[in-house]
Amino acid sequence: IFGKSGMHLWELANGKDARVVEAQEETKSVSNEITFPKDTFDRDTIEKALLTLSEKVSSRLRDDNLKGRTVTFKIRLEGFNTYTRANTVGSATNFVDVIYDEVKRLYLKFNRGGRKVRLIGVKISNLMPADYRDNLFVDETEDKLERIHQAADRIKKKFGDASIKRAGGRF
């Protein structure tokens, strides 16, 4: 009754598909965003959410063995106007402190004209392998921070995200 289309649909429904599975494309960016339960003016709430988003993006970058140079801040205001602001930092990173400091700077610089915030987001792009070195010389401080982040990631994987919290709080 349904001809070739019917036969094709029957095959798909029965798990038969001759198409080749394409490998996943190279990751171009890592991002996370949150929509607030209700629009907010509260700077503390927004900054805590930015920290939480920065932590999630940072962790995902490390999970994927990546780091990036371009930090993007996304904001949606009441009325659904959406804006993004980005900056490329000097050295590629997957450190939460660097990401948060930059995204917070972009947020504080943004003039929302007295409007409430509905959504915020954090994105890292301009990605490269985590073992890529911007500098020929090994920075001991950066290596130490990398080991600290890796240890924290292992603890969170074993005991859950709530096992280690920043003093800055969580959203």
CSV table of C-alpha atoms in Angstrom, one decimal:
chain,number,residue,atom,x,y,z
A,1,ILE,CA,0.0,0.0,0.0
A,2,PHE,CA,2.7,2.5,1.0
A,3,GLY,CA,5.3,1.5,-1.7
A,4,LYS,CA,9.0,2.2,-1.2
A,5,SER,CA,8.4,4.7,1.6
A,6,GLY,CA,6.3,2.1,3.5
A,7,MET,CA,9.0,-0.5,3.2
A,8,HIS,CA,11.7,2.0,4.3
A,9,LEU,CA,9.6,2.9,7.4
A,10,TRP,CA,9.1,-0.7,8.2
A,11,GLU,CA,12.8,-1.4,8.0
A,12,LEU,CA,13.6,1.6,10.3
A,13,ALA,CA,11.0,0.5,12.8
A,14,ASN,CA,12.6,-2.9,12.9
A,15,GLY,CA,16.1,-1.6,13.4
A,16,LYS,CA,17.3,-2.1,9.8
A,17,ASP,CA,19.1,0.9,8.4
A,18,ALA,CA,21.9,0.7,5.8
A,19,ARG,CA,23.0,4.4,6.2
A,20,VAL,CA,26.6,4.9,7.5
A,21,VAL,CA,26.9,6.3,11.0
A,22,GLU,CA,28.8,9.6,10.8
A,23,ALA,CA,31.5,10.2,13.5
A,24,GLN,CA,30.8,13.0,15.8
A,25,GLU,CA,32.1,16.3,14.6
A,26,GLU,CA,34.9,18.1,16.3
A,27,THR,CA,33.7,20.2,19.3
A,28,LYS,CA,33.7,23.9,18.5
A,29,SER,CA,32.5,25.2,21.8
A,30,VAL,CA,31.4,24.2,25.3
A,31,SER,CA,28.6,26.1,26.9
A,32,ASN,CA,25.9,26.1,29.6
A,33,GLU,CA,23.1,28.4,30.4
A,34,ILE,CA,20.3,28.8,32.9
A,35,THR,CA,16.9,30.3,32.9
A,36,PHE,CA,15.9,31.8,36.2
A,37,PRO,CA,12.6,30.7,37.8
A,38,LYS,CA,11.6,34.3,37.6
A,39,ASP,CA,13.3,37.4,36.1
A,40,THR,CA,15.7,38.9,38.6
A,41,PHE,CA,17.6,42.2,39.3
A,42,ASP,CA,19.6,40.5,42.1
A,43,ARG,CA,23.4,40.8,41.3
A,44,ASP,CA,24.3,38.2,43.9
A,45,THR,CA,22.0,35.6,42.4
A,46,ILE,CA,23.3,36.4,38.9
A,47,GLU,CA,27.0,36.2,40.0
A,48,LYS,CA,26.4,32.9,41.8
A,49,ALA,CA,24.8,31.5,38.8
A,50,LEU,CA,27.7,32.7,36.6
A,51,LEU,CA,30.1,30.9,39.0
A,52,THR,CA,28.0,27.6,38.8
A,53,LEU,CA,27.9,27.8,35.0
A,54,SER,CA,31.6,28.5,34.8
A,55,GLU,CA,32.3,25.5,37.0
A,56,LYS,CA,30.2,23.3,34.7
A,57,VAL,CA,31.8,24.5,31.5
A,58,SER,CA,35.3,24.2,33.1
A,59,SER,CA,34.5,20.6,34.2
A,60,ARG,CA,33.2,19.7,30.8
A,61,LEU,CA,36.3,21.1,29.1
A,62,ARG,CA,38.5,19.0,31.3
A,63,ASP,CA,36.4,15.9,30.8
A,64,ASP,CA,36.9,16.4,27.0
A,65,ASN,CA,40.6,17.2,27.4
A,66,LEU,CA,40.1,20.7,26.0
A,67,LYS,CA,40.8,24.3,26.8
A,68,GLY,CA,39.8,27.5,25.1
A,69,ARG,CA,40.6,31.1,24.6
A,70,THR,CA,37.4,32.9,23.8
A,71,VAL,CA,34.9,33.5,26.7
A,72,THR,CA,31.4,34.4,25.8
A,73,PHE,CA,28.7,35.8,28.2
A,74,LYS,CA,25.1,35.5,27.1
A,75,ILE,CA,22.2,37.4,28.7
A,76,ARG,CA,18.5,37.4,28.0
A,77,LEU,CA,16.5,40.2,29.5
A,78,GLU,CA,12.8,40.5,30.2
A,79,GLY,CA,11.1,41.0,26.9
A,80,PHE,CA,13.3,38.2,25.5
A,81,ASN,CA,16.0,40.5,24.1
A,82,THR,CA,19.2,38.4,23.9
A,83,TYR,CA,22.8,39.8,23.9
A,84,THR,CA,26.2,38.2,23.8
A,85,ARG,CA,29.6,39.7,24.7
A,86,ALA,CA,32.9,37.9,24.1
A,87,ASN,CA,36.6,38.3,24.8
A,88,THR,CA,39.6,36.3,23.8
A,89,VAL,CA,42.0,35.8,26.8
A,90,GLY,CA,45.7,35.6,26.5
A,91,SER,CA,46.2,31.9,27.1
A,92,ALA,CA,43.9,29.0,26.5
A,93,THR,CA,42.4,27.7,29.7
A,94,ASN,CA,39.9,25.3,31.3
A,95,PHE,CA,40.3,26.8,34.8
A,96,VAL,CA,37.1,27.9,36.5
A,97,ASP,CA,38.7,31.0,38.1
A,98,VAL,CA,39.9,32.4,34.7
A,99,ILE,CA,36.5,31.6,33.0
A,100,TYR,CA,34.5,33.1,35.9
A,101,ASP,CA,36.6,36.2,36.3
A,102,GLU,CA,36.2,37.0,32.5
A,103,VAL,CA,32.5,36.2,32.3
A,104,LYS,CA,31.9,38.3,35.5
A,105,ARG,CA,33.9,41.2,34.0
A,106,LEU,CA,31.8,41.0,30.8
A,107,TYR,CA,28.5,40.9,32.9
A,108,LEU,CA,29.5,43.9,35.0
A,109,LYS,CA,30.4,45.8,31.8
A,110,PHE,CA,27.1,45.1,30.2
A,111,ASN,CA,24.4,47.8,30.5
A,112,ARG,CA,21.0,46.2,30.9
A,113,GLY,CA,19.2,49.5,31.2
A,114,GLY,CA,17.4,48.6,34.4
A,115,ARG,CA,15.8,45.5,33.0
A,116,LYS,CA,15.5,42.2,34.8
A,117,VAL,CA,17.5,39.2,33.7
A,118,ARG,CA,15.7,36.1,32.5
A,119,LEU,CA,18.7,33.9,31.3
A,120,ILE,CA,22.4,33.9,31.5
A,121,GLY,CA,25.0,31.6,29.8
A,122,VAL,CA,28.7,31.0,29.6
A,123,LYS,CA,30.5,29.6,26.5
A,124,ILE,CA,34.1,28.8,25.7
A,125,SER,CA,35.3,28.6,22.1
A,126,ASN,CA,38.5,28.8,20.1
A,127,LEU,CA,39.2,25.3,21.5
A,128,MET,CA,42.4,23.3,21.5
A,129,PRO,CA,43.7,20.1,23.1
A,130,ALA,CA,44.3,20.5,26.9
A,131,ASP,CA,48.0,19.5,26.5
A,132,TYR,CA,48.6,22.3,24.1
A,133,ARG,CA,51.1,24.8,25.6
A,134,ASP,CA,51.0,28.5,24.6
A,135,ASN,CA,54.4,28.9,26.0
A,136,LEU,CA,57.6,26.8,25.5
A,137,PHE,CA,58.4,27.0,29.2
A,138,VAL,CA,56.4,25.1,31.7
A,139,ASP,CA,54.6,27.2,34.2
A,140,GLU,CA,54.8,25.5,37.6
A,141,THR,CA,51.8,27.4,39.0
A,142,GLU,CA,49.6,26.4,36.0
A,143,ASP,CA,50.7,22.7,36.4
A,144,LYS,CA,49.9,22.9,40.1
A,145,LEU,CA,46.4,24.4,39.4
A,146,GLU,CA,45.8,21.7,36.8
A,147,ARG,CA,46.6,19.0,39.3
A,148,ILE,CA,44.3,20.6,41.9
A,149,HIS,CA,41.4,20.8,39.3
A,150,GLN,CA,42.0,17.2,38.3
A,151,ALA,CA,41.9,16.1,42.0
A,152,ALA,CA,38.7,18.0,42.6
A,153,ASP,CA,37.2,16.4,39.4
A,154,ARG,CA,38.1,12.9,40.7
A,155,ILE,CA,36.5,13.7,44.1
A,156,LYS,CA,33.3,15.0,42.5
A,157,LYS,CA,33.1,12.0,40.2
A,158,LYS,CA,33.4,9.6,43.2
A,159,PHE,CA,31.3,11.5,45.8
A,160,GLY,CA,29.1,13.8,43.7
A,161,ASP,CA,29.1,17.4,42.7
A,162,ALA,CA,28.1,18.5,46.2
A,163,SER,CA,31.2,17.0,47.8
A,164,ILE,CA,33.4,20.0,47.0
A,165,LYS,CA,31.9,23.6,47.1
A,166,ARG,CA,33.5,26.9,46.5
A,167,ALA,CA,33.4,29.6,49.2
A,168,GLY,CA,31.6,31.8,46.6
A,169,GLY,CA,28.5,29.6,47.0
A,170,ARG,CA,26.4,27.9,44.4
A,171,PHE,CA,23.2,29.0,42.6
